[in-house]
PDB file of C-alpha atoms in Angstrom:
ATOM      1  CA  MET V   1      58.800  24.011  30.997  1.00  0.00           C
ATOM      2  CA  ALA V   2      55.150  22.955  31.256  1.00  0.00           C
ATOM      3  CA  ASP V   3      55.005  24.346  34.805  1.00  0.00           C
ATOM      4  CA  ASP V   4      56.302  27.687  33.530  1.00  0.00           C
ATOM      5  CA  ILE V   5      53.626  27.764  30.830  1.00  0.00           C
ATOM      6  CA  THR V   6      50.922  26.941  33.375  1.00  0.00           C
ATOM      7  CA  GLU V   7      52.221  29.658  35.716  1.00  0.00           C
ATOM      8  CA  LEU V   8      52.239  32.237  32.918  1.00  0.00           C
ATOM      9  CA  SER V   9      48.697  31.260  31.928  1.00  0.00           C
ATOM     10  CA  GLU V  10      47.593  31.705  35.549  1.00  0.00           C
ATOM     11  CA  ARG V  11      49.341  35.086  35.747  1.00  0.00           C
ATOM     12  CA  LEU V  12      47.454  36.204  32.629  1.00  0.00           C
ATOM     13  CA  ASP V  13      44.198  35.018  34.230  1.00  0.00           C
ATOM     14  CA  GLN V  14      45.026  37.015  37.367  1.00  0.00           C
ATOM     15  CA  ASP V  15      45.775  40.095  35.283  1.00  0.00           C
ATOM     16  CA  HIS V  16      42.502  39.898  33.350  1.00  0.00           C
ATOM     17  CA  THR V  17      39.724  37.560  32.291  1.00  0.00           C
ATOM     18  CA  PRO V  18      40.092  36.622  28.618  1.00  0.00           C
ATOM     19  CA  GLU V  19      37.996  38.945  26.461  1.00  0.00           C
ATOM     20  CA  THR V  20      36.856  37.039  23.375  1.00  0.00           C
ATOM     21  CA  ASN V  21      34.440  37.979  20.618  1.00  0.00           C
ATOM     22  CA  GLY V  22      32.352  34.865  21.279  1.00  0.00           C
ATOM     23  CA  ARG V  23      33.358  33.189  18.012  1.00  0.00           C
ATOM     24  CA  MET V  24      37.113  32.742  18.401  1.00  0.00           C
ATOM     25  CA  ALA V  25      38.984  31.553  21.475  1.00  0.00           C
ATOM     26  CA  ILE V  26      41.473  34.436  21.281  1.00  0.00           C
ATOM     27  CA  CYS V  27      41.711  37.139  23.946  1.00  0.00           C
ATOM     28  CA  ARG V  28      41.238  40.576  22.366  1.00  0.00           C
ATOM     29  CA  ARG V  29      43.206  42.221  25.152  1.00  0.00           C
ATOM     30  CA  CYS V  30      46.460  40.257  25.005  1.00  0.00           C
ATOM     31  CA  GLY V  31      46.149  38.118  21.863  1.00  0.00           C
ATOM     32  CA  PHE V  32      46.708  34.770  23.553  1.00  0.00           C
ATOM     33  CA  ARG V  33      44.412  31.758  23.215  1.00  0.00           C
ATOM     34  CA  ALA V  34      41.577  31.117  25.637  1.00  0.00           C
ATOM     35  CA  THR V  35      40.114  27.767  26.675  1.00  0.00           C
ATOM     36  CA  SER V  36      36.865  28.456  24.808  1.00  0.00           C
ATOM     37  CA  GLU V  37      34.966  31.112  22.900  1.00  0.00           C
ATOM     38  CA  ALA V  38      33.520  32.159  26.258  1.00  0.00           C
ATOM     39  CA  GLY V  39      37.064  32.960  27.389  1.00  0.00           C
ATOM     40  CA  GLU V  40      37.285  31.211  30.734  1.00  0.00           C
ATOM     41  CA  HIS V  41      41.094  30.921  30.997  1.00  0.00           C
ATOM     42  CA  HIS V  42      44.227  31.665  28.986  1.00  0.00           C
ATOM     43  CA  VAL V  43      46.080  28.806  27.310  1.00  0.00           C
ATOM     44  CA  LEU V  44      49.677  29.367  26.231  1.00  0.00           C
ATOM     45  CA  LEU V  45      51.864  27.361  23.917  1.00  0.00           C
ATOM     46  CA  GLU V  46      55.540  26.898  24.820  1.00  0.00           C
ATOM     47  CA  GLU V  47      56.709  29.207  22.037  1.00  0.00           C
ATOM     48  CA  GLN V  48      54.564  32.020  23.480  1.00  0.00           C
ATOM     49  CA  ALA V  49      56.296  32.077  26.877  1.00  0.00           C
ATOM     50  CA  ALA V  50      58.709  34.903  26.047  1.00  0.00           C
ATOM     51  CA  ARG V  51      55.977  37.075  24.528  1.00  0.00           C
ATOM     52  CA  ALA V  52      53.676  36.429  27.514  1.00  0.00           C
ATOM     53  CA  THR V  53      56.441  37.355  29.959  1.00  0.00           C
ATOM     54  CA  SER V  54      57.096  40.542  28.017  1.00  0.00           C
ATOM     55  CA  TRP V  55      53.375  41.395  27.851  1.00  0.00           C
ATOM     56  CA  LEU V  56      52.944  40.883  31.605  1.00  0.00           C
ATOM     57  CA  GLY V  57      56.018  43.049  32.271  1.00  0.00           C
ATOM     58  CA  GLY V  58      54.522  45.803  30.140  1.00  0.00           C
ATOM     59  CA  GLN V  59      51.265  45.580  32.074  1.00  0.00           C
ATOM     60  CA  ALA V  60      53.129  45.845  35.382  1.00  0.00           C
ATOM     61  CA  THR V  61      54.940  48.951  34.134  1.00  0.00           C
ATOM     62  CA  ALA V  62      51.679  50.494  32.931  1.00  0.00           C
ATOM     63  CA  ASN V  63      50.064  49.814  36.326  1.00  0.00           C
ATOM     64  CA  ARG V  64      52.986  51.449  38.170  1.00  0.00           C
ATOM     65  CA  LEU V  65      52.774  54.504  35.918  1.00  0.00           C
ATOM     66  CA  THR V  66      49.028  54.802  36.515  1.00  0.00           C
ATOM     67  CA  LYS V  67      49.521  54.634  40.280  1.00  0.00           C
ATOM     68  CA  ALA V  68      52.300  57.235  40.132  1.00  0.00           C
ATOM     69  CA  ARG V  69      50.118  59.599  38.093  1.00  0.00           C
ATOM     70  CA  GLU V  70      47.250  59.138  40.548  1.00  0.00           C
ATOM     71  CA  ALA V  71      49.580  59.876  43.466  1.00  0.00           C
ATOM     72  CA  LEU V  72      50.701  63.094  41.791  1.00  0.00           C
ATOM     73  CA  ASP V  73      47.099  64.184  41.170  1.00  0.00           C
ATOM     74  CA  THR V  74      46.137  63.945  44.855  1.00  0.00           C
TER      75      THR V  74
END
């Protein structure tokens, strides 16, 4: 399970750099913890795996919709 958590954390990092407010190590974009207030990497807990998977799936859908809209506009 730890490998799955690490993989999900890496997938979040690939999707976006954690955006923190500089005081709390929480990403404003996705709501998951970051390694520091500077927001270098995402850090997931085991109980967050399902929510992270769902969030990443939603982002993938949103990206596909954006690309489809752009294709229709050209």
